XYZ file of C-alpha atoms in Angstrom:
372
model
C -0.128 -0.049 -0.245
C 1.394 3.493 -1.002
C 2.353 5.845 1.972
C 0.645 8.451 0.066
C -2.828 8.159 -1.740
C -2.926 9.646 -5.368
C -5.914 11.362 -4.138
C -5.016 12.360 -0.503
C -7.500 14.216 1.495
C -4.719 17.020 2.362
C -4.761 17.884 -1.328
C -8.654 17.285 -1.851
C -9.105 21.267 -2.255
C -6.873 21.049 -5.309
C -7.963 18.014 -7.143
C -11.862 18.539 -6.632
C -11.362 22.103 -8.441
C -8.655 20.935 -10.939
C -9.125 17.311 -11.486
C -6.157 16.585 -13.990
C -3.716 17.984 -11.574
C -3.719 14.822 -9.358
C -2.099 12.778 -12.011
C -0.172 15.371 -13.507
C 1.573 15.856 -9.989
C 1.901 12.177 -9.146
C 5.519 11.518 -10.784
C 7.107 14.775 -9.631
C 9.295 14.550 -6.491
C 7.794 15.727 -3.263
C 10.274 17.899 -1.417
C 9.558 18.121 2.238
C 10.084 21.888 3.213
C 11.606 22.636 6.825
C 7.849 23.766 7.466
C 6.432 20.408 6.521
C 9.143 18.825 8.972
C 8.348 21.234 11.525
C 4.841 19.940 11.343
C 5.623 16.503 11.467
C 7.565 17.012 14.706
C 4.557 18.781 16.275
C 2.175 15.980 15.427
C 4.328 13.339 16.771
C 4.414 15.273 20.122
C 0.621 15.914 20.082
C 0.477 12.163 19.501
C 2.593 11.424 22.539
C 0.650 13.706 24.914
C -2.756 12.822 24.195
C -1.703 9.126 24.404
C 0.064 9.444 27.824
C -2.906 11.761 29.211
C -5.420 8.766 28.218
C -2.901 6.350 29.921
C -1.884 4.433 26.721
C 1.580 2.986 26.204
C 3.650 5.415 24.486
C 7.210 6.853 23.993
C 8.418 10.286 24.310
C 9.810 11.536 20.990
C 11.282 14.864 22.266
C 14.844 13.983 21.948
C 14.407 12.934 18.244
C 12.590 15.957 16.917
C 14.839 18.373 15.224
C 12.263 21.223 15.438
C 11.243 21.016 19.289
C 11.164 24.249 20.942
C 9.292 26.389 23.608
C 6.468 27.191 21.270
C 5.977 23.707 20.031
C 5.948 22.465 23.547
C 3.293 25.020 24.831
C 1.084 24.442 21.343
C 1.213 20.883 21.639
C 0.185 21.078 25.382
C -2.647 23.478 24.538
C -3.785 20.690 21.801
C -3.863 18.054 24.466
C -5.984 19.993 26.592
C -8.376 20.741 24.096
C -8.618 17.013 23.109
C -9.219 16.023 26.559
C -11.653 18.776 27.061
C -13.689 17.267 23.706
C -13.704 13.807 25.214
C -15.477 15.026 28.229
C -17.956 17.098 26.246
C -18.575 13.797 24.403
C -19.462 11.906 27.486
C -22.753 13.852 27.488
C -23.824 11.787 24.527
C -21.918 8.323 25.431
C -20.439 7.224 28.821
C -17.323 5.749 27.231
C -16.853 7.348 23.537
C -14.336 6.137 21.329
C -10.872 7.850 21.236
C -8.818 7.231 18.326
C -5.459 8.897 17.945
C -3.418 9.171 14.516
C -5.680 6.743 13.016
C -5.773 5.440 9.262
C -9.179 6.246 7.687
C -10.462 4.983 4.551
C -12.695 6.818 2.291
C -12.344 4.730 -0.728
C -15.956 4.052 -0.910
C -16.120 7.519 -2.478
C -12.203 8.168 -3.591
C -10.599 5.687 -5.443
C -7.790 4.364 -3.070
C -8.534 7.265 -0.884
C -7.023 7.248 2.682
C -5.910 9.539 5.156
C -4.923 10.008 8.857
C -7.147 11.412 11.286
C -5.200 13.456 14.102
C -8.030 12.690 16.864
C -11.393 11.299 16.424
C -13.933 10.800 19.105
C -16.853 8.709 18.192
C -19.967 8.893 20.630
C -23.659 8.008 20.085
C -25.182 11.202 18.612
C -21.850 12.727 17.531
C -18.520 12.229 15.782
C -15.827 14.714 16.156
C -12.703 14.973 14.078
C -10.031 17.143 15.150
C -7.066 17.809 12.863
C -3.845 19.768 14.181
C -2.498 22.438 12.268
C 1.102 23.620 13.070
C 1.406 26.189 10.194
C 1.456 29.660 10.572
C 1.178 31.205 7.065
C -2.221 30.067 6.078
C -5.452 30.406 8.291
C -7.209 27.101 7.783
C -11.172 27.106 8.513
C -13.344 23.915 8.968
C -16.393 25.203 7.261
C -16.571 23.397 4.142
C -13.071 21.716 4.371
C -12.953 18.864 2.135
C -10.047 17.249 3.677
C -11.852 17.422 7.154
C -15.097 16.116 5.238
C -12.885 13.362 3.812
C -11.841 12.290 7.241
C -15.321 12.426 8.718
C -16.542 9.981 5.814
C -13.601 7.597 6.669
C -14.759 7.474 10.304
C -18.467 7.338 9.484
C -18.016 4.663 7.243
C -16.142 2.409 9.942
C -18.259 3.416 12.879
C -22.050 4.395 11.987
C -23.708 1.549 13.017
C -21.496 0.685 15.788
C -22.459 4.017 17.304
C -25.787 6.107 16.301
C -24.069 9.053 14.574
C -26.404 11.774 13.476
C -24.078 14.604 13.581
C -20.585 15.495 12.437
C -18.403 17.931 14.276
C -15.077 19.102 12.497
C -12.453 20.987 14.366
C -9.290 22.718 13.128
C -6.884 23.302 16.052
C -4.383 26.163 14.692
C -2.504 27.318 17.971
C 0.108 29.375 16.329
C -2.695 31.400 14.358
C -4.941 31.526 17.803
C -7.463 29.607 15.684
C -9.852 26.918 16.640
C -12.482 26.785 13.971
C -15.435 24.224 14.191
C -17.970 23.222 11.748
C -20.855 21.027 12.226
C -22.703 19.140 9.549
C -25.714 16.443 9.533
C -24.706 12.911 8.539
C -27.271 12.995 5.744
C -25.935 16.356 4.339
C -22.284 14.733 4.321
C -23.257 11.768 2.770
C -25.122 13.818 0.030
C -22.114 15.917 -0.756
C -20.023 12.754 -0.867
C -22.126 10.887 -3.384
C -23.167 13.988 -5.581
C -19.971 15.891 -5.514
C -16.805 14.127 -3.962
C -17.371 10.820 -5.822
C -17.852 12.220 -9.424
C -15.023 14.715 -9.132
C -12.786 12.066 -7.716
C -13.458 9.707 -10.416
C -12.417 12.351 -12.916
C -9.369 12.954 -10.944
C -8.132 9.426 -10.530
C -8.362 9.052 -14.458
C -6.557 12.268 -14.939
C -9.668 13.799 -16.918
C -11.305 17.024 -16.748
C -10.419 20.611 -17.083
C -7.390 22.555 -15.596
C -8.737 25.231 -13.452
C -6.547 27.850 -11.888
C -7.172 29.826 -8.278
C -6.361 29.846 -4.702
C -6.001 25.867 -4.766
C -3.023 26.214 -6.727
C -0.786 27.253 -3.734
C 0.713 23.972 -2.956
C 0.484 22.235 -6.474
C 3.859 20.947 -7.700
C 3.040 22.167 -11.182
C 2.156 25.977 -10.031
C 5.122 27.468 -11.781
C 4.920 25.978 -15.048
C 0.975 25.449 -15.498
C -0.248 27.415 -18.496
C -3.767 27.402 -17.031
C -2.639 29.436 -13.972
C -0.327 31.779 -16.300
C -3.467 32.574 -18.391
C -5.294 33.089 -15.045
C -2.654 35.417 -13.773
C -1.832 37.140 -16.906
C -5.512 38.385 -17.579
C -4.663 41.215 -15.145
C -2.007 42.360 -17.657
C -4.956 42.845 -20.091
C -6.778 45.262 -17.767
C -7.128 48.602 -19.549
C -4.986 51.083 -17.444
C -5.278 53.793 -20.037
C -8.612 54.796 -19.825
C -9.346 56.366 -17.449
C -6.219 57.989 -16.278
C -7.045 56.908 -12.895
C -8.978 54.047 -11.687
C -12.276 54.262 -9.999
C -12.931 52.367 -6.647
C -15.152 49.789 -8.431
C -12.245 49.110 -10.820
C -9.817 48.699 -8.025
C -12.200 46.381 -6.299
C -12.069 44.116 -9.348
C -8.507 44.178 -9.386
C -7.732 43.611 -5.481
C -8.887 39.862 -5.333
C -6.156 39.020 -8.075
C -3.174 40.827 -6.463
C -1.877 38.462 -3.949
C -2.195 35.523 -6.177
C -0.430 37.472 -8.977
C 2.400 38.466 -6.732
C 2.609 34.692 -5.211
C 2.621 33.397 -9.057
C 5.518 35.962 -10.130
C 7.686 34.904 -7.257
C 7.173 31.203 -7.825
C 8.017 31.364 -11.609
C 10.903 33.411 -10.493
C 11.989 30.677 -8.168
C 11.488 27.913 -10.693
C 13.427 29.792 -13.240
C 16.602 30.425 -10.749
C 16.637 26.609 -9.854
C 16.535 25.696 -13.815
C 19.343 28.013 -14.832
C 21.159 26.834 -12.122
C 20.913 23.294 -13.441
C 22.017 24.974 -16.983
C 18.914 26.253 -18.676
C 19.281 29.481 -20.316
C 16.840 32.115 -20.641
C 17.113 34.785 -23.221
C 18.235 38.237 -21.832
C 19.284 36.770 -18.201
C 22.182 35.410 -16.548
C 23.336 34.057 -13.282
C 25.248 36.463 -10.997
C 26.472 36.144 -7.442
C 24.110 38.192 -5.138
C 24.487 40.349 -2.226
C 26.144 38.695 0.678
C 26.283 39.642 4.485
C 29.807 39.286 6.507
C 29.643 36.957 9.525
C 31.825 35.404 12.070
C 33.673 31.947 11.283
C 33.868 31.127 15.081
C 31.568 33.016 17.705
C 33.078 31.530 20.704
C 36.711 32.617 19.523
C 35.189 36.155 18.554
C 33.725 36.524 22.291
C 37.000 35.356 23.694
C 39.231 37.678 21.800
C 36.849 40.834 22.697
C 36.908 39.829 26.394
C 40.696 39.902 26.132
C 40.451 43.332 24.865
C 38.543 44.217 27.882
C 35.107 44.615 26.312
C 31.794 42.812 26.611
C 30.752 41.009 23.492
C 27.246 40.055 24.510
C 23.924 41.747 24.323
C 21.193 41.469 26.548
C 17.608 41.435 26.379
C 14.278 40.179 28.081
C 13.304 36.716 26.853
C 10.260 36.625 24.416
C 6.986 35.707 25.703
C 6.846 31.927 24.585
C 10.671 31.611 26.031
C 9.671 33.344 29.218
C 6.650 31.114 29.530
C 8.659 27.987 29.015
C 11.074 29.153 31.749
C 8.432 30.200 34.735
C 5.753 27.915 33.671
C 2.215 28.701 32.356
C 0.675 29.402 36.109
C 3.908 31.173 37.137
C 3.917 33.565 34.102
C 0.548 34.802 34.621
C 0.796 35.339 38.471
C 3.712 37.279 37.747
C 3.709 38.879 34.494
C -0.032 38.592 33.508
C -0.635 42.271 34.212
C 2.359 43.170 32.074
C 1.229 41.677 28.898
C -0.572 43.378 26.255
C -1.846 42.815 22.753
C -1.467 45.979 20.781
C -3.991 46.345 17.705
C -2.667 44.761 14.559
C -1.804 46.788 11.554
C -4.763 47.686 9.461
C -5.199 45.280 6.411
C -7.507 44.956 3.527
C -9.229 41.770 3.231
C -12.390 40.381 1.560
C -15.700 41.061 3.481
C -16.165 37.077 4.007
C -13.199 37.400 6.439
C -14.565 36.714 10.053
C -12.730 39.719 11.674
C -15.001 42.757 12.386
C -14.560 45.822 10.269
C -12.445 48.829 11.681
C -13.619 52.371 11.938
C -12.419 54.639 9.237
C -11.703 58.370 9.638
C -14.826 58.768 7.259
C -16.935 56.502 9.811
C -15.635 58.542 12.877
C -16.529 61.829 11.256
C -19.996 60.657 10.648
C -20.486 59.665 14.156
């Protein structure tokens, strides 16, 4: 059995939208980024902490984790606490709910050879709760209409519905570094309807490599994103925008461009990164050449530098107060709150322009203040 499914749940948002992309990406080597490795370490720690809290036989992986630090320790503590809280909630429906950690889930009834791993599943009469831990910081992940979570829920439902009288499915994304706990609730019949009417037919196309290429936000983690012609066409549509008439853009014209700006910037960066990698391998691009970039001086031996500066009668070290995460690790959460709780504040974030679908409340503008 392959370690990774062709139609994985984690990539379902992409292959559901762009069905040919799954087969097109299948033979391209997967390069694990440091962020992915960091996430793997965090998941290992989550599995250990929850299993230990449940009294199960387990081994502490900490000494073998390359990316372990105080932040990861705190985030995985929070995740463990959340899972334990949800187990207690489930006991309202069932005296002895089934708790599964890092469990293989098979949803091949709807997706050919489809399987994935559920971080935490709590199965009880009335309710199935699927919890997914996300350690990533860059992209905010929502549970609502999340196809990865829905695939996991289908796998759990296929295995345990009938053993338990499940009526409702709760799906939660626990993303501690973004302060994000996103939960969506769906009726069992609604989930099965989506699986039969949307998931299964799109998965069949994807498995066969059929259908049309479609560009959009789902391209972000696609292996073909830098060279996909459909994505290039999608982004270069902006270049066709008539910037000549009128001389200045009206608000409604800017509003039409804004949704595409971030995608356009990201695509440009990805094409440049791909071209650089190819150029280093010998590919020639007309009008361009490889040169040595700017470099910054650095010490060859910091310990020796400190020794020599101290010999000369100077202090080679700079001192600063530990950051909040490191200080929390030093003091412990309870002691941190006792000693420093009144000395911590969260300043307002820098204003940013986002789509109206964003859940954050709108800020008052100078115009609003004047009207009031």
